[in-house]
Structures are given as C-alpha cells and as structure tokens.
Amino acid sequence: MTPFREPGAPTAPRRALVALYATAALLASGCLLVTFLTGLRERPVALAFGILVALGEPALARSRLRPGDPGPASGPGLRETAPLGAAGSLAYALVGEHAGHPTHHGVAQAVAVVAAASLLGSVPQLARGQERVLDHLVRRVLAVGFAAVCFQPLYNRGAFDGWSGPAYALLLLALLVLTVLCDAVVAAALACSRTGWPFPPLLRDELRSVPGIGSAVCATGAVMALAVAVVGLWALPVFSVPLLLTQLSLRRYAAVRATYRQTIACLARATEIAGYTPPGHARRVAALSQAVGRDLRLPEPELTVLEYAALMHDIGQLSLVDPVPAGATAGLPAAEQRRIALLGGAVVRQTGVSAQVATVVERQADPYPEQPVAARIVRAVNAYEERVRGSGPDGPLTALEELRLGTGREYAPEVVEALARVLSRTGLTLPVGG
C-alpha cells in the first residue's frame, strides 16, 4: 500500500516558512557582520551568556511528537525543550547593566552572540539529522531579536532611567511575556507551514503550553537580567540551577509519556499477533484519525485520547472465539459491533489507561449523534480503512462514497468530510503497515 505522507502544505504556508527562515537568516547574518565590524563589547559578559546558551542547547530533547503530529518529529510546533538556553538568551537581550555598570552591547551583539551560541550548542542534534532543530534556531533568533529591539534602544537612550525596583522588574517580565507570546505565533506558523494543518488550533496549543515551561523561562530570564545588573556574572550559575532541575524533571516526564505510549502500542498489536486484525491496521487508523482530528481542530489533549483509542479500538476482538474475517467489524450487525466495543472498553479499563480512552472505545459503535467526537472519528476512519484495504485504484473514492451514503445513519457528516479533506491532501493514501 502506498505510504502515508505528511499532508502537503499549501503554497501560501510554504511561502511563510521560507519567509521565516529568510528573516531569521538575514537577521542573524546581519548582526554577526555588524558585530564583527564593530568589535565585541563587554567580552566577559558576552562570553558568559554565550557559554550558558551553548550549554543549554544540548539538552534540546529529541522531538516529543510522532510522525503525523504537526510538531517536531514531523512537525504543535517545537515545544521549548531547551529552557535554560532560552532563559539565558532572553536575559542577555534584556541586560542593561553588569555589576552596577551600564552595558553597551545593543541589539546586533545580543542577536549575534545568541545565534552563534545556539548554533554551536545544536551541532550534536544537527549531526544526528534532527532537521526540526532548524525551526528551533529560527525561533531562538527571532525571539531574541524581538526582545532586544524592544529593550536595548530604549534603555540606551535612557527611557527606563526612571524605572526602578518592582516597576523595572515588572517591565522586564512584561517584555518577556510579550516575547514568549510572539514566539508561540512563530512556532504555530512554522508547524502550519510544514504540515498544512489549520493555524488557529496550532496557535491555541502553543499558547496553552506558555503557562507551563514558558512561565519558568520568563521568570528565570527576568531574574538573571536583574541579578547580573546587581551582583555580576556569578548570578548566572546560581539562577540556572532551578531551571536546570525543572528541565530534568520535564525530560523524565517526557520519558514516562513515551514509555506509556509504547505500552499502549504494544497492547494494540495483540490483535495483530493473535491474527484477529491485519498487520498495521491499528497504526493506520490511529495516524489517519489524528489527521482528521487536527482537521476538525481538536485540542492536543483530545488528540492524545483519540490516538490511544484508535490504537486500541479493536482490542475487544480478543474475546471472540472465532475471529472476524480480516478483522473487519464495520460490516457486522450493530448489536455485535456494540458487544465487541463494550468488551474492548472493559479491557482498556483493566490496563489502567485513561477512562476517557475506554469511553471512546466503548462508544465507537453507538449511533453517531450519541457519540463523543473521538468515537465518531475512530468509527469513520476504521470503516474507511477496512473498505479500502486490498481494493483497486478506485477503492479510496468508492470507500469515501460509501461513507458519505452512510452519513444519515452511521457516520457523522462532518467527520466524513474532514476525512475527505485529509485524504485529498495526502493523495488518498494510508500509512503502511507496521
């Protein structure tokens, strides 16, 4: 079967991707040239922040998303997986004094130092072929450039001379929050450009992640900038420790989530190993269900539930004495479909997986007006996959037409149309079997 391809982005989003890359490249190269011609000012400060950023980048974890997602492994944008590097970068952009003495590095040097340090720190990831690291570098350069442009010219002109104490700290926090929000827009734009998925839900997912690690980055960046102004560069290692511990905790959490998903994927393969379903069926349904969920603009937590439910949607077949031919449950009587779905939900509950996942598995055979959205998606995608499996060249179009004819009683019309849109972007193809 033809491999499932990442949905092709329309021409306009592709142009946006090129524009973002070109803007970041021009900004970084221009700032590096200006810094080279004018010389590096406050070299100890620049070196200290450059080392902090470079050491913070190797913690850039491998993409936490899987193929089919719009974020880093295939593309909600690349989450901030190097918060220490981000905090150090933003702090350098907002440093106005060092140990009580004014600094004069300005916008160009701030961007140049951060760009060079980020690139140096990302060499191991680039060597391993992690192409989404380029997206990360684009975001880093644009975010630092934005923060530096907002702060450095005004500070050097004395616009903030009257600001002191809490007012100055709140000013830095406000600039950092604004920078993080702009960075979320850039991240969503990069993901939209790469995948062609709708921009609004991608931006919503990015903004939802801001109160988490984004708040820690903002707070640490502001504290670093304030502390360097008073006590000097000793503040950098001192205030890096809390964020470093937070980063280690996040990496452990990501490892637990990855293990959890692998466990679910292994459970889903039980029906294939036992011969109840064809190889790769659960993975194909999960990948296509997620694409449909993205097209319907489901939030990321619901997409996770949808993926897990799609992987385990056939697990109830393990209770059957005689396997259904080719595991095709869509053609069974409604009562038999519901019985298998209820048995599957009971199995899922015994595994300790979220009750939301079990509910979707249980209700995938209910009348669609009574189903949650995730159950509607799993039902329609499963039926499509079963109909198109082993069919000829006209099989995909025929299967879609059959689903459209069933929208009055079996399948949700909006889900079928979303499925048609996804398949039109992927050339009416499905993922290969696992």
CSV table of C-alpha atoms in Angstrom, one decimal:
chain,number,residue,atom,x,y,z
A,1,MET,CA,0.0,0.0,0.0
A,2,THR,CA,1.2,3.5,-0.8
A,3,PRO,CA,2.9,5.1,2.2
A,4,PHE,CA,1.1,7.8,4.2
A,5,ARG,CA,2.6,11.1,3.5
A,6,GLU,CA,2.6,14.2,5.7
A,7,PRO,CA,-0.1,16.5,4.4
A,8,GLY,CA,1.3,18.8,1.9
A,9,ALA,CA,1.2,22.4,3.0
A,10,PRO,CA,-0.5,24.9,0.6
A,11,THR,CA,1.7,27.3,-1.4
A,12,ALA,CA,1.0,30.2,0.9
A,13,PRO,CA,2.1,28.5,4.1
A,14,ARG,CA,5.2,27.2,2.3
A,15,ARG,CA,6.0,30.8,1.4
A,16,ALA,CA,5.5,31.7,5.1
A,17,LEU,CA,8.0,29.1,6.0
A,18,VAL,CA,10.6,30.4,3.5
A,19,ALA,CA,9.9,34.0,4.8
A,20,LEU,CA,10.5,33.0,8.4
A,21,TYR,CA,13.7,31.2,7.6
A,22,ALA,CA,14.9,34.0,5.4
A,23,THR,CA,14.1,36.6,8.0
A,24,ALA,CA,16.0,34.7,10.7
A,25,ALA,CA,19.0,34.1,8.4
A,26,LEU,CA,19.2,37.7,7.4
A,27,LEU,CA,18.8,38.9,11.0
A,28,ALA,CA,21.5,36.5,12.3
A,29,SER,CA,24.0,37.1,9.4
A,30,GLY,CA,23.5,40.9,9.5
A,31,CYS,CA,24.0,41.0,13.3
A,32,LEU,CA,27.1,38.8,13.0
A,33,LEU,CA,28.5,41.1,10.4
A,34,VAL,CA,27.9,44.2,12.4
A,35,THR,CA,29.4,42.7,15.5
A,36,PHE,CA,32.5,41.6,13.5
A,37,LEU,CA,33.0,45.0,12.1
A,38,THR,CA,32.4,47.0,15.3
A,39,GLY,CA,34.0,44.5,17.7
A,40,LEU,CA,32.7,42.6,20.7
A,41,ARG,CA,31.8,44.8,23.6
A,42,GLU,CA,31.8,43.7,27.3
A,43,ARG,CA,33.5,40.5,26.2
A,44,PRO,CA,33.3,38.7,29.6
A,45,VAL,CA,29.5,39.3,29.7
A,46,ALA,CA,29.1,38.1,26.1
A,47,LEU,CA,31.3,35.0,26.8
A,48,ALA,CA,29.4,34.1,30.0
A,49,PHE,CA,26.0,34.3,28.3
A,50,GLY,CA,27.3,32.6,25.2
A,51,ILE,CA,28.5,29.6,27.3
A,52,LEU,CA,25.2,29.5,29.2
A,53,VAL,CA,23.2,29.4,25.9
A,54,ALA,CA,25.5,26.9,24.2
A,55,LEU,CA,25.4,24.5,27.2
A,56,GLY,CA,21.7,24.9,27.4
A,57,GLU,CA,21.1,23.8,23.8
A,58,PRO,CA,22.4,20.2,24.0
A,59,ALA,CA,19.5,19.5,26.4
A,60,LEU,CA,17.4,20.0,23.4
A,61,ALA,CA,15.5,16.7,23.6
A,62,ARG,CA,14.5,14.7,20.6
A,63,SER,CA,11.1,15.6,19.3
A,64,ARG,CA,8.4,14.5,21.6
A,65,LEU,CA,5.9,14.3,18.8
A,66,ARG,CA,5.5,11.3,16.5
A,67,PRO,CA,5.2,11.3,12.7
A,68,GLY,CA,1.7,12.5,11.9
A,69,ASP,CA,1.8,15.2,14.5
A,70,PRO,CA,2.3,18.8,13.5
A,71,GLY,CA,5.2,19.4,15.7
A,72,PRO,CA,8.8,18.5,15.7
A,73,ALA,CA,9.2,14.9,14.8
A,74,SER,CA,7.0,15.8,11.9
A,75,GLY,CA,6.2,18.9,13.0
A,76,PRO,CA,2.2,21.8,18.0
A,77,GLY,CA,5.4,23.4,16.9
A,78,LEU,CA,8.6,22.6,18.6
A,79,ARG,CA,7.9,23.0,22.3
A,80,GLU,CA,10.6,24.7,24.4
A,81,THR,CA,12.8,21.7,25.1
A,82,ALA,CA,15.9,23.9,26.0
A,83,PRO,CA,14.5,26.3,28.6
A,84,LEU,CA,17.9,27.0,30.1
A,85,GLY,CA,19.2,28.2,26.7
A,86,ALA,CA,16.0,30.2,26.2
A,87,ALA,CA,16.2,31.9,29.6
A,88,GLY,CA,19.9,32.8,29.0
A,89,SER,CA,19.2,34.1,25.5
A,90,LEU,CA,16.3,36.4,26.7
A,91,ALA,CA,18.2,37.5,29.7
A,92,TYR,CA,21.1,38.7,27.6
A,93,ALA,CA,18.7,40.6,25.4
A,94,LEU,CA,17.4,42.4,28.5
A,95,VAL,CA,20.7,43.1,30.3
A,96,GLY,CA,21.3,46.8,30.7
A,97,GLU,CA,23.9,46.8,33.5
A,98,HIS,CA,26.6,44.5,34.7
A,99,ALA,CA,27.5,44.7,38.4
A,100,GLY,CA,26.3,48.3,38.5
A,101,HIS,CA,28.0,49.4,35.3
A,102,PRO,CA,26.0,50.1,32.1
A,103,THR,CA,26.4,47.7,29.2
A,104,HIS,CA,26.5,48.8,25.5
A,105,HIS,CA,26.2,45.6,23.5
A,106,GLY,CA,23.0,46.6,21.8
A,107,VAL,CA,20.7,44.6,19.5
A,108,ALA,CA,23.2,43.4,17.0
A,109,GLN,CA,25.6,41.9,19.5
A,110,ALA,CA,22.7,40.3,21.5
A,111,VAL,CA,21.4,38.5,18.4
A,112,ALA,CA,24.9,37.6,17.2
A,113,VAL,CA,26.1,36.1,20.5
A,114,VAL,CA,22.8,34.1,20.9
A,115,ALA,CA,22.7,32.9,17.3
A,116,ALA,CA,26.4,31.7,17.4
A,117,ALA,CA,26.0,30.0,20.8
A,118,SER,CA,22.7,28.4,19.8
A,119,LEU,CA,24.2,27.1,16.6
A,120,LEU,CA,27.2,25.8,18.4
A,121,GLY,CA,25.1,24.1,21.0
A,122,SER,CA,22.9,22.5,18.4
A,123,VAL,CA,25.7,20.9,16.4
A,124,PRO,CA,25.1,17.4,18.0
A,125,GLN,CA,21.4,17.5,17.1
A,126,LEU,CA,22.2,18.7,13.6
A,127,ALA,CA,24.8,15.9,13.2
A,128,ARG,CA,22.1,13.3,14.1
A,129,GLY,CA,19.9,14.7,11.3
A,130,GLN,CA,17.2,16.3,13.5
A,131,GLU,CA,16.0,18.7,10.9
A,132,ARG,CA,13.5,20.4,13.2
A,133,VAL,CA,16.4,21.9,15.1
A,134,LEU,CA,16.4,24.5,12.3
A,135,ASP,CA,12.9,25.5,13.4
A,136,HIS,CA,14.2,25.8,16.9
A,137,LEU,CA,17.1,28.0,15.8
A,138,VAL,CA,14.8,30.2,13.8
A,139,ARG,CA,12.6,30.7,16.8
A,140,ARG,CA,15.5,31.5,19.1
A,141,VAL,CA,16.9,34.1,16.7
A,142,LEU,CA,13.6,35.8,16.1
A,143,ALA,CA,12.6,35.8,19.8
A,144,VAL,CA,15.9,37.3,20.9
A,145,GLY,CA,15.8,39.8,18.1
A,146,PHE,CA,12.3,40.9,19.2
A,147,ALA,CA,13.2,41.2,22.9
A,148,ALA,CA,16.4,43.1,22.1
A,149,VAL,CA,14.7,45.5,19.7
A,150,CYS,CA,12.1,46.3,22.3
A,151,PHE,CA,14.6,46.9,25.1
A,152,GLN,CA,18.1,47.8,24.1
A,153,PRO,CA,17.5,51.0,22.0
A,154,LEU,CA,15.1,52.5,24.6
A,155,TYR,CA,17.4,51.5,27.5
A,156,ASN,CA,20.5,53.1,25.8
A,157,ARG,CA,18.5,56.3,25.3
A,158,GLY,CA,17.7,56.5,29.0
A,159,ALA,CA,14.0,55.8,28.5
A,160,PHE,CA,14.0,53.5,31.6
A,161,ASP,CA,16.1,55.6,33.8
A,162,GLY,CA,13.1,56.5,36.0
A,163,TRP,CA,12.1,52.8,36.4
A,164,SER,CA,13.4,51.1,39.5
A,165,GLY,CA,12.6,48.4,41.9
A,166,PRO,CA,9.4,46.4,41.3
A,167,ALA,CA,8.4,48.7,38.3
A,168,TYR,CA,11.6,47.8,36.4
A,169,ALA,CA,11.2,44.0,37.3
A,170,LEU,CA,7.6,44.1,36.0
A,171,LEU,CA,8.8,45.9,32.9
A,172,LEU,CA,11.2,43.1,32.1
A,173,LEU,CA,8.6,40.4,32.8
A,174,ALA,CA,6.1,42.2,30.5
A,175,LEU,CA,8.7,42.3,27.7
A,176,LEU,CA,9.5,38.6,28.3
A,177,VAL,CA,5.8,37.6,28.3
A,178,LEU,CA,5.2,39.5,25.1
A,179,THR,CA,8.3,37.8,23.5
A,180,VAL,CA,7.1,34.3,24.5
A,181,LEU,CA,3.6,35.1,23.0
A,182,CYS,CA,5.2,36.2,19.8
A,183,ASP,CA,7.4,33.1,19.8
A,184,ALA,CA,4.2,31.0,20.1
A,185,VAL,CA,2.9,32.7,17.0
A,186,VAL,CA,6.1,31.9,15.1
A,187,ALA,CA,6.1,28.3,16.3
A,188,ALA,CA,2.5,27.8,15.2
A,189,ALA,CA,3.3,29.4,11.8
A,190,LEU,CA,6.3,27.0,11.3
A,191,ALA,CA,4.1,24.0,12.1
A,192,CYS,CA,1.3,25.2,9.8
A,193,SER,CA,3.8,25.8,7.0
A,194,ARG,CA,5.3,22.4,7.3
A,195,THR,CA,2.1,20.4,7.6
A,196,GLY,CA,-0.8,22.5,6.1
A,197,TRP,CA,-2.9,21.9,9.2
A,198,PRO,CA,-5.1,24.8,10.4
A,199,PHE,CA,-3.2,27.6,12.1
A,200,PRO,CA,-5.7,28.5,14.9
A,201,PRO,CA,-5.6,25.1,16.7
A,202,LEU,CA,-1.8,25.0,16.4
A,203,LEU,CA,-1.6,28.5,17.9
A,204,ARG,CA,-4.1,27.5,20.6
A,205,ASP,CA,-1.9,24.5,21.6
A,206,GLU,CA,1.2,26.7,21.7
A,207,LEU,CA,-0.5,29.3,23.9
A,208,ARG,CA,-1.7,26.6,26.2
A,209,SER,CA,1.9,25.5,26.8
A,210,VAL,CA,3.0,29.0,27.7
A,211,PRO,CA,1.9,28.9,31.4
A,212,GLY,CA,4.0,25.8,31.9
A,213,ILE,CA,7.6,26.0,30.9
A,214,GLY,CA,7.1,29.4,29.3
A,215,SER,CA,6.4,31.0,32.7
A,216,ALA,CA,9.6,29.4,34.2
A,217,VAL,CA,11.6,30.7,31.2
A,218,CYS,CA,10.2,34.2,31.7
A,219,ALA,CA,10.7,34.3,35.4
A,220,THR,CA,14.3,33.0,35.2
A,221,GLY,CA,15.2,35.3,32.3
A,222,ALA,CA,14.0,38.3,34.2
A,223,VAL,CA,15.7,37.3,37.4
A,224,MET,CA,19.0,36.7,35.6
A,225,ALA,CA,18.9,40.1,33.9
A,226,LEU,CA,18.2,41.8,37.2
A,227,ALA,CA,20.8,39.8,39.2
A,228,VAL,CA,23.6,40.4,36.7
A,229,ALA,CA,22.9,44.1,36.9
A,230,VAL,CA,23.5,44.0,40.7
A,231,VAL,CA,25.9,41.2,41.5
A,232,GLY,CA,27.5,40.4,38.1
A,233,LEU,CA,28.0,37.2,36.3
A,234,TRP,CA,28.0,35.0,39.4
A,235,ALA,CA,24.2,35.2,39.2
A,236,LEU,CA,24.1,33.1,36.0
A,237,PRO,CA,25.1,29.7,37.5
A,238,VAL,CA,23.2,30.4,40.7
A,239,PHE,CA,19.9,31.1,39.0
A,240,SER,CA,20.4,28.4,36.3
A,241,VAL,CA,20.1,25.6,38.9
A,242,PRO,CA,16.3,25.8,39.5
A,243,LEU,CA,15.5,25.9,35.8
A,244,LEU,CA,18.0,23.1,35.1
A,245,LEU,CA,16.2,20.9,37.7
A,246,THR,CA,12.9,21.8,36.1
A,247,GLN,CA,14.3,20.8,32.7
A,248,LEU,CA,15.5,17.4,34.1
A,249,SER,CA,12.0,16.8,35.6
A,250,LEU,CA,10.5,17.6,32.2
A,251,ARG,CA,12.8,15.1,30.5
A,252,ARG,CA,11.8,12.4,32.9
A,253,TYR,CA,8.1,13.2,32.4
A,254,ALA,CA,8.7,13.0,28.6
A,255,ALA,CA,10.4,9.6,29.1
A,256,VAL,CA,7.4,8.4,31.1
A,257,ARG,CA,5.0,9.5,28.5
A,258,ALA,CA,7.0,7.8,25.7
A,259,THR,CA,7.0,4.6,27.7
A,260,TYR,CA,3.3,4.9,28.3
A,261,ARG,CA,2.6,5.3,24.6
A,262,GLN,CA,4.9,2.4,23.7
A,263,THR,CA,2.9,0.2,26.2
A,264,ILE,CA,-0.3,1.2,24.5
A,265,ALA,CA,1.1,0.5,21.1
A,266,CYS,CA,2.2,-3.0,22.2
A,267,LEU,CA,-1.2,-3.7,23.6
A,268,ALA,CA,-2.7,-2.6,20.4
A,269,ARG,CA,-0.6,-5.1,18.5
A,270,ALA,CA,-2.0,-8.0,20.5
A,271,THR,CA,-4.9,-8.3,18.0
A,272,GLU,CA,-2.4,-8.5,15.1
A,273,ILE,CA,-0.2,-11.0,16.7
A,274,ALA,CA,-3.2,-13.2,17.5
A,275,GLY,CA,-4.4,-13.0,13.9
A,276,TYR,CA,-7.6,-11.1,14.6
A,277,THR,CA,-6.6,-8.0,12.6
A,278,PRO,CA,-4.2,-7.3,9.7
A,279,PRO,CA,-0.7,-6.1,10.4
A,280,GLY,CA,-0.5,-2.3,10.8
A,281,HIS,CA,-4.3,-1.8,10.9
A,282,ALA,CA,-4.3,-0.1,14.4
A,283,ARG,CA,-1.4,2.2,13.5
A,284,ARG,CA,-3.0,3.2,10.2
A,285,VAL,CA,-6.3,4.0,11.9
A,286,ALA,CA,-4.5,6.0,14.6
A,287,ALA,CA,-2.5,8.0,12.2
A,288,LEU,CA,-5.4,8.9,10.0
A,289,SER,CA,-7.7,9.5,13.0
A,290,GLN,CA,-5.2,12.1,14.3
A,291,ALA,CA,-5.1,13.8,11.0
A,292,VAL,CA,-8.9,14.0,10.9
A,293,GLY,CA,-8.9,15.3,14.5
A,294,ARG,CA,-6.4,18.0,13.5
A,295,ASP,CA,-8.6,19.0,10.6
A,296,LEU,CA,-11.5,19.3,13.0
A,297,ARG,CA,-9.3,21.5,15.2
A,298,LEU,CA,-9.4,19.3,18.3
A,299,PRO,CA,-7.1,20.4,21.1
A,300,GLU,CA,-4.0,18.5,21.8
A,301,PRO,CA,-5.3,16.6,24.9
A,302,GLU,CA,-8.2,15.3,22.9
A,303,LEU,CA,-5.9,14.3,20.1
A,304,THR,CA,-3.9,12.2,22.6
A,305,VAL,CA,-7.1,10.5,23.7
A,306,LEU,CA,-8.1,10.0,20.1
A,307,GLU,CA,-4.7,8.4,19.2
A,308,TYR,CA,-4.8,5.9,22.2
A,309,ALA,CA,-8.4,5.0,21.5
A,310,ALA,CA,-7.7,4.4,17.8
A,311,LEU,CA,-4.7,2.2,18.6
A,312,MET,CA,-6.9,0.1,20.9
A,313,HIS,CA,-10.2,0.2,19.1
A,314,ASP,CA,-10.1,-3.4,18.1
A,315,ILE,CA,-8.9,-4.9,21.3
A,316,GLY,CA,-12.4,-6.3,22.1
A,317,GLN,CA,-11.9,-8.8,19.3
A,318,LEU,CA,-9.6,-10.8,21.6
A,319,SER,CA,-12.7,-12.0,23.4
A,320,LEU,CA,-14.1,-13.6,20.3
A,321,VAL,CA,-13.9,-17.4,19.9
A,322,ASP,CA,-14.0,-17.1,16.1
A,323,PRO,CA,-12.1,-14.2,14.6
A,324,VAL,CA,-14.0,-11.8,12.3
A,325,PRO,CA,-12.7,-12.3,8.7
A,326,ALA,CA,-9.8,-9.8,8.2
A,327,GLY,CA,-10.9,-8.1,11.4
A,328,ALA,CA,-13.5,-6.1,9.5
A,329,THR,CA,-16.0,-5.2,12.2
A,330,ALA,CA,-17.7,-2.4,10.3
A,331,GLY,CA,-19.8,-4.9,8.3
A,332,LEU,CA,-21.1,-6.8,11.4
A,333,PRO,CA,-24.6,-6.3,12.8
A,334,ALA,CA,-24.9,-3.2,15.0
A,335,ALA,CA,-25.6,-5.3,18.1
A,336,GLU,CA,-22.4,-7.4,17.5
A,337,GLN,CA,-20.3,-4.2,17.0
A,338,ARG,CA,-21.6,-2.8,20.3
A,339,ARG,CA,-20.8,-6.0,22.1
A,340,ILE,CA,-17.2,-6.0,20.8
A,341,ALA,CA,-16.8,-2.3,21.6
A,342,LEU,CA,-18.1,-2.8,25.2
A,343,LEU,CA,-15.7,-5.8,25.6
A,344,GLY,CA,-12.8,-3.6,24.3
A,345,GLY,CA,-13.7,-0.8,26.7
A,346,ALA,CA,-13.6,-3.3,29.6
A,347,VAL,CA,-10.2,-4.5,28.6
A,348,VAL,CA,-8.9,-0.9,28.3
A,349,ARG,CA,-10.1,-0.1,31.8
A,350,GLN,CA,-8.2,-3.1,33.2
A,351,THR,CA,-5.0,-1.9,31.6
A,352,GLY,CA,-5.0,1.4,33.6
A,353,VAL,CA,-5.3,3.6,30.6
A,354,SER,CA,-7.4,6.8,30.9
A,355,ALA,CA,-11.1,6.3,31.4
A,356,GLN,CA,-11.6,8.8,28.5
A,357,VAL,CA,-9.9,6.3,26.2
A,358,ALA,CA,-12.0,3.5,27.4
A,359,THR,CA,-15.2,5.5,26.9
A,360,VAL,CA,-14.2,6.2,23.3
A,361,VAL,CA,-13.5,2.5,22.7
A,362,GLU,CA,-16.8,1.5,24.2
A,363,ARG,CA,-18.9,4.1,22.3
A,364,GLN,CA,-17.4,3.7,18.8
A,365,ALA,CA,-20.3,1.5,17.7
A,366,ASP,CA,-23.1,3.7,19.2
A,367,PRO,CA,-25.3,5.8,16.9
A,368,TYR,CA,-23.2,8.8,15.9
A,369,PRO,CA,-25.4,11.5,17.4
A,370,GLU,CA,-24.8,10.0,20.8
A,371,GLN,CA,-21.0,9.6,20.4
A,372,PRO,CA,-18.2,11.9,21.5
A,373,VAL,CA,-16.3,13.4,18.6
A,374,ALA,CA,-13.3,11.0,19.1
A,375,ALA,CA,-15.6,7.9,18.8
A,376,ARG,CA,-17.1,9.3,15.6
A,377,ILE,CA,-13.7,9.8,14.1
A,378,VAL,CA,-12.5,6.3,15.1
A,379,ARG,CA,-15.7,4.7,13.7
A,380,ALA,CA,-15.5,6.5,10.3
A,381,VAL,CA,-11.7,6.0,9.8
A,382,ASN,CA,-11.9,2.4,10.8
A,383,ALA,CA,-14.7,1.8,8.3
A,384,TYR,CA,-12.7,3.6,5.6
A,385,GLU,CA,-9.6,1.6,6.2
A,386,GLU,CA,-11.5,-1.7,6.1
A,387,ARG,CA,-13.2,-0.8,2.9
A,388,VAL,CA,-10.1,0.5,1.1
A,389,ARG,CA,-7.8,-2.4,2.2
A,390,GLY,CA,-6.9,-4.6,-0.7
A,391,SER,CA,-9.1,-2.6,-3.1
A,392,GLY,CA,-8.1,-1.5,-6.6
A,393,PRO,CA,-7.2,2.0,-7.8
A,394,ASP,CA,-10.8,3.2,-7.4
A,395,GLY,CA,-11.1,1.8,-3.9
A,396,PRO,CA,-10.4,5.0,-1.9
A,397,LEU,CA,-13.0,7.0,-3.9
A,398,THR,CA,-15.5,4.2,-3.6
A,399,ALA,CA,-15.0,3.9,0.1
A,400,LEU,CA,-15.5,7.6,0.6
A,401,GLU,CA,-18.7,7.5,-1.4
A,402,GLU,CA,-20.0,4.6,0.7
A,403,LEU,CA,-19.2,6.5,3.9
A,404,ARG,CA,-21.0,9.6,2.5
A,405,LEU,CA,-24.0,7.4,1.8
A,406,GLY,CA,-24.0,6.3,5.4
A,407,THR,CA,-23.9,9.7,6.9
A,408,GLY,CA,-27.6,9.7,7.5
A,409,ARG,CA,-27.4,6.8,10.0
A,410,GLU,CA,-23.9,5.5,10.7
A,411,TYR,CA,-21.3,8.2,10.3
A,412,ALA,CA,-21.1,11.8,11.3
A,413,PRO,CA,-21.2,14.0,8.2
A,414,GLU,CA,-18.6,16.5,9.5
A,415,VAL,CA,-16.2,13.6,10.2
A,416,VAL,CA,-16.6,12.1,6.7
A,417,GLU,CA,-16.0,15.5,5.1
A,418,ALA,CA,-12.9,16.1,7.3
A,419,LEU,CA,-11.6,12.6,6.3
A,420,ALA,CA,-12.1,13.5,2.6
A,421,ARG,CA,-10.2,16.8,3.1
A,422,VAL,CA,-7.3,14.9,4.8
A,423,LEU,CA,-7.2,12.3,2.1
A,424,SER,CA,-7.3,14.9,-0.7
A,425,ARG,CA,-4.1,16.4,0.8
A,426,THR,CA,-2.4,13.0,1.1
A,427,GLY,CA,-3.4,11.7,-2.3
A,428,LEU,CA,-6.0,9.2,-1.0
A,429,THR,CA,-3.3,7.2,0.7
A,430,LEU,CA,-2.9,5.4,4.1
A,431,PRO,CA,0.0,4.6,6.3
A,432,VAL,CA,2.0,1.5,5.5
A,433,GLY,CA,1.5,-1.4,7.8
A,434,GLY,CA,3.8,-1.7,10.8
